[in-house]
Backbone as CSV, one residue per row, in Angstrom:
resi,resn,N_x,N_y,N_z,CA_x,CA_y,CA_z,C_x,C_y,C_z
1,UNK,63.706,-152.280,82.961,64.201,-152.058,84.302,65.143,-150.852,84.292
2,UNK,64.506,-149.589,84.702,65.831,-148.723,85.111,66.809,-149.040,85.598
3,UNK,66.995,-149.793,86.581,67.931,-149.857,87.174,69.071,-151.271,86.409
4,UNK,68.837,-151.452,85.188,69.614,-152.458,84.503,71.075,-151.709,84.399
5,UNK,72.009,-152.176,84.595,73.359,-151.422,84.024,73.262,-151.226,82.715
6,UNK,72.934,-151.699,81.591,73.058,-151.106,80.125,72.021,-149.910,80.201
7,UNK,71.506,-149.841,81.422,70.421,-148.447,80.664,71.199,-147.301,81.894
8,UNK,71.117,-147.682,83.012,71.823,-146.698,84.009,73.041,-146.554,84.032
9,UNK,73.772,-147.292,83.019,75.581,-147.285,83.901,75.758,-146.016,82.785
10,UNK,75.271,-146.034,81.432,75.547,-144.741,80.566,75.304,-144.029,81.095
11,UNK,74.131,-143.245,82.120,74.094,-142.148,82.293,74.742,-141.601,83.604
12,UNK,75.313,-142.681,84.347,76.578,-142.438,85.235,78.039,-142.018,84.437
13,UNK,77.905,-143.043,82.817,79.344,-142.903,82.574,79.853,-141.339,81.917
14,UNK,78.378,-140.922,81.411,78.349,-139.857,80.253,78.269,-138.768,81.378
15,UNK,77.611,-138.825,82.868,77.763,-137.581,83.624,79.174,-137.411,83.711
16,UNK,79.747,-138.373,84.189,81.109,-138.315,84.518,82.314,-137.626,83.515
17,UNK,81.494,-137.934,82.779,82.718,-137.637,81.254,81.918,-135.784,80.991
18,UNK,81.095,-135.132,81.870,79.932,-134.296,81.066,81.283,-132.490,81.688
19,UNK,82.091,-131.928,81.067,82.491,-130.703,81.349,81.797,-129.792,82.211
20,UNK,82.175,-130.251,83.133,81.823,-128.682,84.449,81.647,-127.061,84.049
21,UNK,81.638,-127.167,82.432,82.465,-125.372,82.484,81.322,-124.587,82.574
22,UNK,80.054,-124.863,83.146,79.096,-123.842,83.057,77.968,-124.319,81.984
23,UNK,78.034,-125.176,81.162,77.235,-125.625,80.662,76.144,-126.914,81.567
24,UNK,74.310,-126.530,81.025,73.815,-127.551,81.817,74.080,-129.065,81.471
25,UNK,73.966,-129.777,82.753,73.684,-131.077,82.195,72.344,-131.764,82.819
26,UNK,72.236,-132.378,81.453,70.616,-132.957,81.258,70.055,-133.993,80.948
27,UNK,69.241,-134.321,81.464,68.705,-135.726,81.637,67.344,-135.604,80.620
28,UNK,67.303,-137.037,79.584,66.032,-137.221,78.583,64.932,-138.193,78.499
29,UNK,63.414,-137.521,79.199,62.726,-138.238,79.090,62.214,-138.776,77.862
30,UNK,62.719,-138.805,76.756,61.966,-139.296,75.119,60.809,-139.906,75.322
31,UNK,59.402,-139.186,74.614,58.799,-139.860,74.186,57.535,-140.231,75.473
32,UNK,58.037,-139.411,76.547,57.424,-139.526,77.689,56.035,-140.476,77.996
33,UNK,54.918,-139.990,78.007,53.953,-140.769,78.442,52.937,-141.052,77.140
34,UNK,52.656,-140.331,76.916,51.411,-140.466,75.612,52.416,-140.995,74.392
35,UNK,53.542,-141.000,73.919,54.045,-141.955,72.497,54.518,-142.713,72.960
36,UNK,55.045,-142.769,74.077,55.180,-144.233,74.591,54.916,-144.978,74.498
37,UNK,53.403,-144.969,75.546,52.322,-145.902,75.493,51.702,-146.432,74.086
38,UNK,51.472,-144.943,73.285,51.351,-145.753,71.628,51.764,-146.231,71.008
39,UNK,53.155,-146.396,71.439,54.435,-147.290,70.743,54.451,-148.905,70.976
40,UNK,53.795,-148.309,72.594,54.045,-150.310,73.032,52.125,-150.574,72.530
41,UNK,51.119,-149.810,72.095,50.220,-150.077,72.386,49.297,-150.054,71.233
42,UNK,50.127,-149.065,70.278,49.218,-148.735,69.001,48.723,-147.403,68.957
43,UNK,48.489,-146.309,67.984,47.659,-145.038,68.721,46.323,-145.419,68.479
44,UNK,45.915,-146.197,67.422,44.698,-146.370,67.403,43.689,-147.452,68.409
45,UNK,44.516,-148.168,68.629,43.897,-149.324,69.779,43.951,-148.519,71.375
46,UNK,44.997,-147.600,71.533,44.944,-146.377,72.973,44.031,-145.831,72.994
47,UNK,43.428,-145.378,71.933,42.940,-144.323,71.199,41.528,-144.538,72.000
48,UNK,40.864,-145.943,71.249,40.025,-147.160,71.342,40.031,-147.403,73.280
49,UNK,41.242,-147.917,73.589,41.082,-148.567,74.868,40.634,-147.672,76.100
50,UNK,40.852,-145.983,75.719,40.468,-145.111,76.703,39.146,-145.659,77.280
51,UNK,38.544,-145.954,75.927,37.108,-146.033,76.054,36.607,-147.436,76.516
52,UNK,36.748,-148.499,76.089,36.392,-149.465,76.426,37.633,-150.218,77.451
53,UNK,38.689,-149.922,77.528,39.458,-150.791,78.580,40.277,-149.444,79.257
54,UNK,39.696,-148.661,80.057,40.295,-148.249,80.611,41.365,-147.873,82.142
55,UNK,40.618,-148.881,82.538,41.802,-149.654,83.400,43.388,-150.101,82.722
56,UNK,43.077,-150.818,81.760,44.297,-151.524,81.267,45.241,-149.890,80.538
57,UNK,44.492,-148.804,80.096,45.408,-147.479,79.580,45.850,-147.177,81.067
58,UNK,45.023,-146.898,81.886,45.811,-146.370,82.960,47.111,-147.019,83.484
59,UNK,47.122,-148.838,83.233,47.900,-149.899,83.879,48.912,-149.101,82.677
60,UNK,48.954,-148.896,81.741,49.813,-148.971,81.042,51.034,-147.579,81.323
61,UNK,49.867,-146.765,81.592,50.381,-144.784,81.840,51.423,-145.068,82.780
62,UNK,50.432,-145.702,83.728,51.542,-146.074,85.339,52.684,-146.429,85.207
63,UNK,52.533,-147.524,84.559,54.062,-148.604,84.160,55.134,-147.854,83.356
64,UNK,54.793,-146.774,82.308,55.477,-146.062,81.440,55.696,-144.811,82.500
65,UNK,55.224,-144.070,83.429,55.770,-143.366,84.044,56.649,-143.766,84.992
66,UNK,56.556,-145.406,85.621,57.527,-145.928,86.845,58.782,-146.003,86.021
67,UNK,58.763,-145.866,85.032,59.977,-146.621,84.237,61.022,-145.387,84.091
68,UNK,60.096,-144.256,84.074,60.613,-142.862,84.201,61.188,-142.202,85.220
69,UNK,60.086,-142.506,85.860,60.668,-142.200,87.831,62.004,-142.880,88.196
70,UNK,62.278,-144.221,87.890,63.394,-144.942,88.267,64.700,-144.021,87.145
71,UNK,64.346,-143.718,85.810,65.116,-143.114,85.387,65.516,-141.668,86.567
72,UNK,64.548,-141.271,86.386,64.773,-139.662,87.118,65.470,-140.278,88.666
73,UNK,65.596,-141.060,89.178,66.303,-141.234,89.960,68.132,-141.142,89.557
74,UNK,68.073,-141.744,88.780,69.580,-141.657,88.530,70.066,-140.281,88.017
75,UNK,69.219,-139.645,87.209,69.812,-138.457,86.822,69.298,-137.708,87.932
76,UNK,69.134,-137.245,88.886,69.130,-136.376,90.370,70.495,-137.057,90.890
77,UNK,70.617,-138.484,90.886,71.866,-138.710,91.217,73.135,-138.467,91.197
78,UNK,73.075,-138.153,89.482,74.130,-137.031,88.903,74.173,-135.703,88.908
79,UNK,72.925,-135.258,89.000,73.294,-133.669,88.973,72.694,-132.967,87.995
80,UNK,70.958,-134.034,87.367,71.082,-133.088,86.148,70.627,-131.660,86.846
81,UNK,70.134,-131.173,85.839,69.857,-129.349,85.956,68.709,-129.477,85.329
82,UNK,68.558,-130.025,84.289,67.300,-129.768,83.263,66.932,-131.518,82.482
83,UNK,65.481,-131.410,83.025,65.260,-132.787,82.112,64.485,-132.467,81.028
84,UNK,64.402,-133.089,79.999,63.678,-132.718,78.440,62.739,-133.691,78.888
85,UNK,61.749,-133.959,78.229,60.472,-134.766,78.333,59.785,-133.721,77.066
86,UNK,58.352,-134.903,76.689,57.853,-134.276,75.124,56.752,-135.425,75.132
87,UNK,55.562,-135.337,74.296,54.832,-135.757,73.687,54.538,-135.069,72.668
88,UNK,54.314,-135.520,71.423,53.639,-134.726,70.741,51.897,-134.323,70.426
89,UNK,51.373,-133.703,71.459,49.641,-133.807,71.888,49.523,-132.667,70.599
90,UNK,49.744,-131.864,69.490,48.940,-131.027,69.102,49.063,-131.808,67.298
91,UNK,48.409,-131.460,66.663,48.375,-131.641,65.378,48.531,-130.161,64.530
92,UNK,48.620,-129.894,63.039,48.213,-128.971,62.801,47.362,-127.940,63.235
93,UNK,45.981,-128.031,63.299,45.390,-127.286,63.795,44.811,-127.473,64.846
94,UNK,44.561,-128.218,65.710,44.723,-127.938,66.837,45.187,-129.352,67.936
95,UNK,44.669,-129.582,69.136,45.302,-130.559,69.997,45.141,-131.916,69.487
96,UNK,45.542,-133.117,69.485,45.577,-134.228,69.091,44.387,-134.733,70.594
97,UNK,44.236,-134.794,71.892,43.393,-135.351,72.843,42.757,-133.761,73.095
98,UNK,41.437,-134.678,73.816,40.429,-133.115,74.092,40.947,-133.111,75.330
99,UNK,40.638,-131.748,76.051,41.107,-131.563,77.415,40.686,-132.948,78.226
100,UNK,39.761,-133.471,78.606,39.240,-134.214,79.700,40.366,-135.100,79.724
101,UNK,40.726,-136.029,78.246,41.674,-136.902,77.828,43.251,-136.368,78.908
102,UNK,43.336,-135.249,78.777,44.801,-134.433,78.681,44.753,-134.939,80.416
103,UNK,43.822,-133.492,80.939,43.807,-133.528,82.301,43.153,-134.997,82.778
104,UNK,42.369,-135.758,82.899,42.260,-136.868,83.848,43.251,-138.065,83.246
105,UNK,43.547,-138.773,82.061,44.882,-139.428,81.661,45.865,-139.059,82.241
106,UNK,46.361,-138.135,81.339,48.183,-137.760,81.280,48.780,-137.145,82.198
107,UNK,47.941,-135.680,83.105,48.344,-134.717,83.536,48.897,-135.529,85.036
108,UNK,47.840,-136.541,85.562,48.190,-137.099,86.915,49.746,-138.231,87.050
109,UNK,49.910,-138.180,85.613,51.105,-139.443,85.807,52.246,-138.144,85.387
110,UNK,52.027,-137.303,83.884,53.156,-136.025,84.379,53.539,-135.584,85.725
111,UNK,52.720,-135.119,86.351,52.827,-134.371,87.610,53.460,-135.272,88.767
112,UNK,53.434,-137.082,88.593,54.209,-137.864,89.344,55.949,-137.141,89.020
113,UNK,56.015,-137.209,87.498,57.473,-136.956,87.446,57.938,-135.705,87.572
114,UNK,57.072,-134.703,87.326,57.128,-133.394,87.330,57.767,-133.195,89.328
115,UNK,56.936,-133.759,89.896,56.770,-133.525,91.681,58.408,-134.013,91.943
116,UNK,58.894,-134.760,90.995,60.659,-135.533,91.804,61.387,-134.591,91.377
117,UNK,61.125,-133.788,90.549,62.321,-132.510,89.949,62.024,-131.546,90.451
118,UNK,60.752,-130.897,90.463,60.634,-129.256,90.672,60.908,-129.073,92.091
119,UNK,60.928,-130.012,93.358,61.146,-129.490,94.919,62.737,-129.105,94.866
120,UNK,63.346,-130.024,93.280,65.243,-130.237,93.619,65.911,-128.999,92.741
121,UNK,64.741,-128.274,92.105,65.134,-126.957,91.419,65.363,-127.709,89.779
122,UNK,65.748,-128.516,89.704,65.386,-129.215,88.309,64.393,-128.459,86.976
123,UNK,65.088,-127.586,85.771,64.111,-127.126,84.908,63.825,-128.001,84.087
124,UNK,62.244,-127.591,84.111,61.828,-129.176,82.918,61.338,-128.206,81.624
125,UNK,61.802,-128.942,80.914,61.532,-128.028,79.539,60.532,-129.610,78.614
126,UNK,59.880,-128.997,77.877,58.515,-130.127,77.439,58.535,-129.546,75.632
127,UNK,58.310,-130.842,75.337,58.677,-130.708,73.926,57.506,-131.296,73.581
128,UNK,56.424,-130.456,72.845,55.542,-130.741,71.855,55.144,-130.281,70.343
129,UNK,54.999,-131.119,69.653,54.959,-130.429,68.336,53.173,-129.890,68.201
130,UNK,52.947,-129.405,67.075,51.284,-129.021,66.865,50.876,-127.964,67.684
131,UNK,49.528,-127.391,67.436,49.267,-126.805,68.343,48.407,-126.936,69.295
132,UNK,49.392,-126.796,70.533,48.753,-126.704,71.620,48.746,-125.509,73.014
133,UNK,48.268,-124.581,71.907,47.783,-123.567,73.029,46.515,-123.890,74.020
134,UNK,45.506,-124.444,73.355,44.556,-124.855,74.885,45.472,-125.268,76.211
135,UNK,46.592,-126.261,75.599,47.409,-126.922,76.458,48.591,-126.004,77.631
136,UNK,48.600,-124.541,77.200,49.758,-124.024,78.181,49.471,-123.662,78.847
137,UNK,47.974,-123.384,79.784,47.686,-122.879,81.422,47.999,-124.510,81.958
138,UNK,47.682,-125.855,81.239,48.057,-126.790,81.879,49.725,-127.497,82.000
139,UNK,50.258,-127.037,81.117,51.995,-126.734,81.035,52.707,-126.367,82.412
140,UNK,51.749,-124.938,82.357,52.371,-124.212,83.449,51.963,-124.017,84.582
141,UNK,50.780,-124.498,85.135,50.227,-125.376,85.856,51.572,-126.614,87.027
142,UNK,52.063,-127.390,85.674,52.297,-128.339,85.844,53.684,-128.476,86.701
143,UNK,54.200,-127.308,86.079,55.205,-126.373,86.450,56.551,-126.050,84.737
144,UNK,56.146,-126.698,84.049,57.190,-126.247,82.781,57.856,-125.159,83.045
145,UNK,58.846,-125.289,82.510,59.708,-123.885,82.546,60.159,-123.666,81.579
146,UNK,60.375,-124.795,80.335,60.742,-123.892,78.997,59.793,-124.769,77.877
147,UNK,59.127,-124.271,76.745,58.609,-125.177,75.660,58.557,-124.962,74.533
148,UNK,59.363,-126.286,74.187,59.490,-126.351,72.890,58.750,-127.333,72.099
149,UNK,58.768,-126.911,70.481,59.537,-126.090,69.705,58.626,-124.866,69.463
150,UNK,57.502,-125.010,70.305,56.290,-123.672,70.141,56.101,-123.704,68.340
151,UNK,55.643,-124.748,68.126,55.959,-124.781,66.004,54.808,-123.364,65.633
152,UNK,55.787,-122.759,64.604,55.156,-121.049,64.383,54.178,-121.656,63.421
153,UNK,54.009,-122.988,62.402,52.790,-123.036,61.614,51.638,-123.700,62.083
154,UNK,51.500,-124.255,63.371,50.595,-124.418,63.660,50.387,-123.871,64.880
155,UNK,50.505,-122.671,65.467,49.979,-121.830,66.671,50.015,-120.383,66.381
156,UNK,49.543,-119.608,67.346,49.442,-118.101,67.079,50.728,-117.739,67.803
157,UNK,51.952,-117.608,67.168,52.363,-117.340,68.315,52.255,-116.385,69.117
158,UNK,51.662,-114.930,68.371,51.173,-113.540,69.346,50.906,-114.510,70.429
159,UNK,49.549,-115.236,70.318,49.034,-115.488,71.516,49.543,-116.070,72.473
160,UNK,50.388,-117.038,71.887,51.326,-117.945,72.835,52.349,-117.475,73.726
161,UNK,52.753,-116.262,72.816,53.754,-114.964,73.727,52.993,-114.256,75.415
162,UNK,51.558,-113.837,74.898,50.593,-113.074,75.635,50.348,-113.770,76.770
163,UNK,50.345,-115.309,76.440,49.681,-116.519,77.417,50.816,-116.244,78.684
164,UNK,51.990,-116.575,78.188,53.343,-117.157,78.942,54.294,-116.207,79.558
165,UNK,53.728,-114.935,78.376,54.809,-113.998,79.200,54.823,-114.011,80.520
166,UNK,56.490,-114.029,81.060,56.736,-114.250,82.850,56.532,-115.058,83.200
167,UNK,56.039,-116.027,82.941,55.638,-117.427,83.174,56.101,-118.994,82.739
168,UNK,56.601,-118.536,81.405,57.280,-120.138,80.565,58.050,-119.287,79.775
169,UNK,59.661,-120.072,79.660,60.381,-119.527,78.714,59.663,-120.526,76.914
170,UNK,60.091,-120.133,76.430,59.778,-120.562,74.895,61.313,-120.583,74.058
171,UNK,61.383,-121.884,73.241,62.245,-122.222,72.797,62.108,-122.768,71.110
172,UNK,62.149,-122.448,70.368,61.809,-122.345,68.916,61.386,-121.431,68.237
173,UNK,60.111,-121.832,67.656,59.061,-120.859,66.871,59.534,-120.566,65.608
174,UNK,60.684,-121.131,65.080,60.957,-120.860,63.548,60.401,-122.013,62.528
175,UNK,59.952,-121.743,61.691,59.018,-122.636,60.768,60.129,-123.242,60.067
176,UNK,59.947,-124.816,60.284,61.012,-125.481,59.082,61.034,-125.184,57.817
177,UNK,59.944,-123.963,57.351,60.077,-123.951,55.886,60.866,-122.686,55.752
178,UNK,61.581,-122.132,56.345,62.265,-121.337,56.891,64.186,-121.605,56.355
């Protein structure tokens, strides 16, 4: 329940306590829609249920994004500026779901939470690991405005630069072996 006091009264208590001096304050979707759901669900049985129970993945997308929405209510309440949100959709070499997966699954329950921030000026910055360059005309699409960690060993980043320039800020790109 968002609206429980042990989950909402922190992010009333921590705005309150959060320094005005020009620094943003920000609200965290962790784990957003796709590890979520594999968390409460399994990745391999999600994986599985697209296919044979897919009603019950969608019941599940829904429920894990309402839970979000009620969050994003409270932080508009406060004032964030910027919400983080993330899945991790790419693997080494390339996306972890094929497009169809991305766009008819995930993209319609993102774009629920995406639609309560971007009318209020709200920057959403999206955190995925792997690569997922197929994935950034649908990023920015979506409306992203910054993404991280852009990981430099599994993407091009030339290309990822070429894709976004003027379009998505980028936030990483240094290789942990670094």
């Amino acid at each position: 329940d968002p609206d429980d006091e042990r989950i909402c009264g922190r992010i009333y208590k921590m705005a309150k306590e959060f320094p005005r001096d020009g620094r943003f304050l920000s609200g965290s979707h962790r784990e957003t829609l796709w590890e979520k759901a594999y968390m409460l669900v399994g990745m391999e049985d999600l994986m599985t249920y697209l296919y044979t129970e897919p009603g019950f993945v969608r019941e599940v997308f829904h429920r894990v994004m309402d839970h979000h929405l009620g969050i994003a209510k409270h932080y508009l309440a406060v004032g964030v500026e910027i919400a983080t949100m993330g899945d991790d959709l790419g693997t080494q070499l390339g996306p972890l779901l094929g497009p169809r997966i991305v766009n008819d699954w995930l993209v319609p329950e993102y774009r629920r939470l995406f639609q309560v921030y971007k009318p209020r000026g709200v920057i959403i910055n999206f955190h995925s690991c792997g690569n997922i360059l197929s994935m950034l005309e649908t990023f920015m699409e979506l409306g992203v405005d910054v993404l991280n960690p852009v990981q430099a060993t599994a993407n091009d980043l030339d290309e990822v630069r070429r894709v976004t320039h003027g379009r998505m800020a980028l936030s990483g790109a240094v290789s942990t072996d670094t």
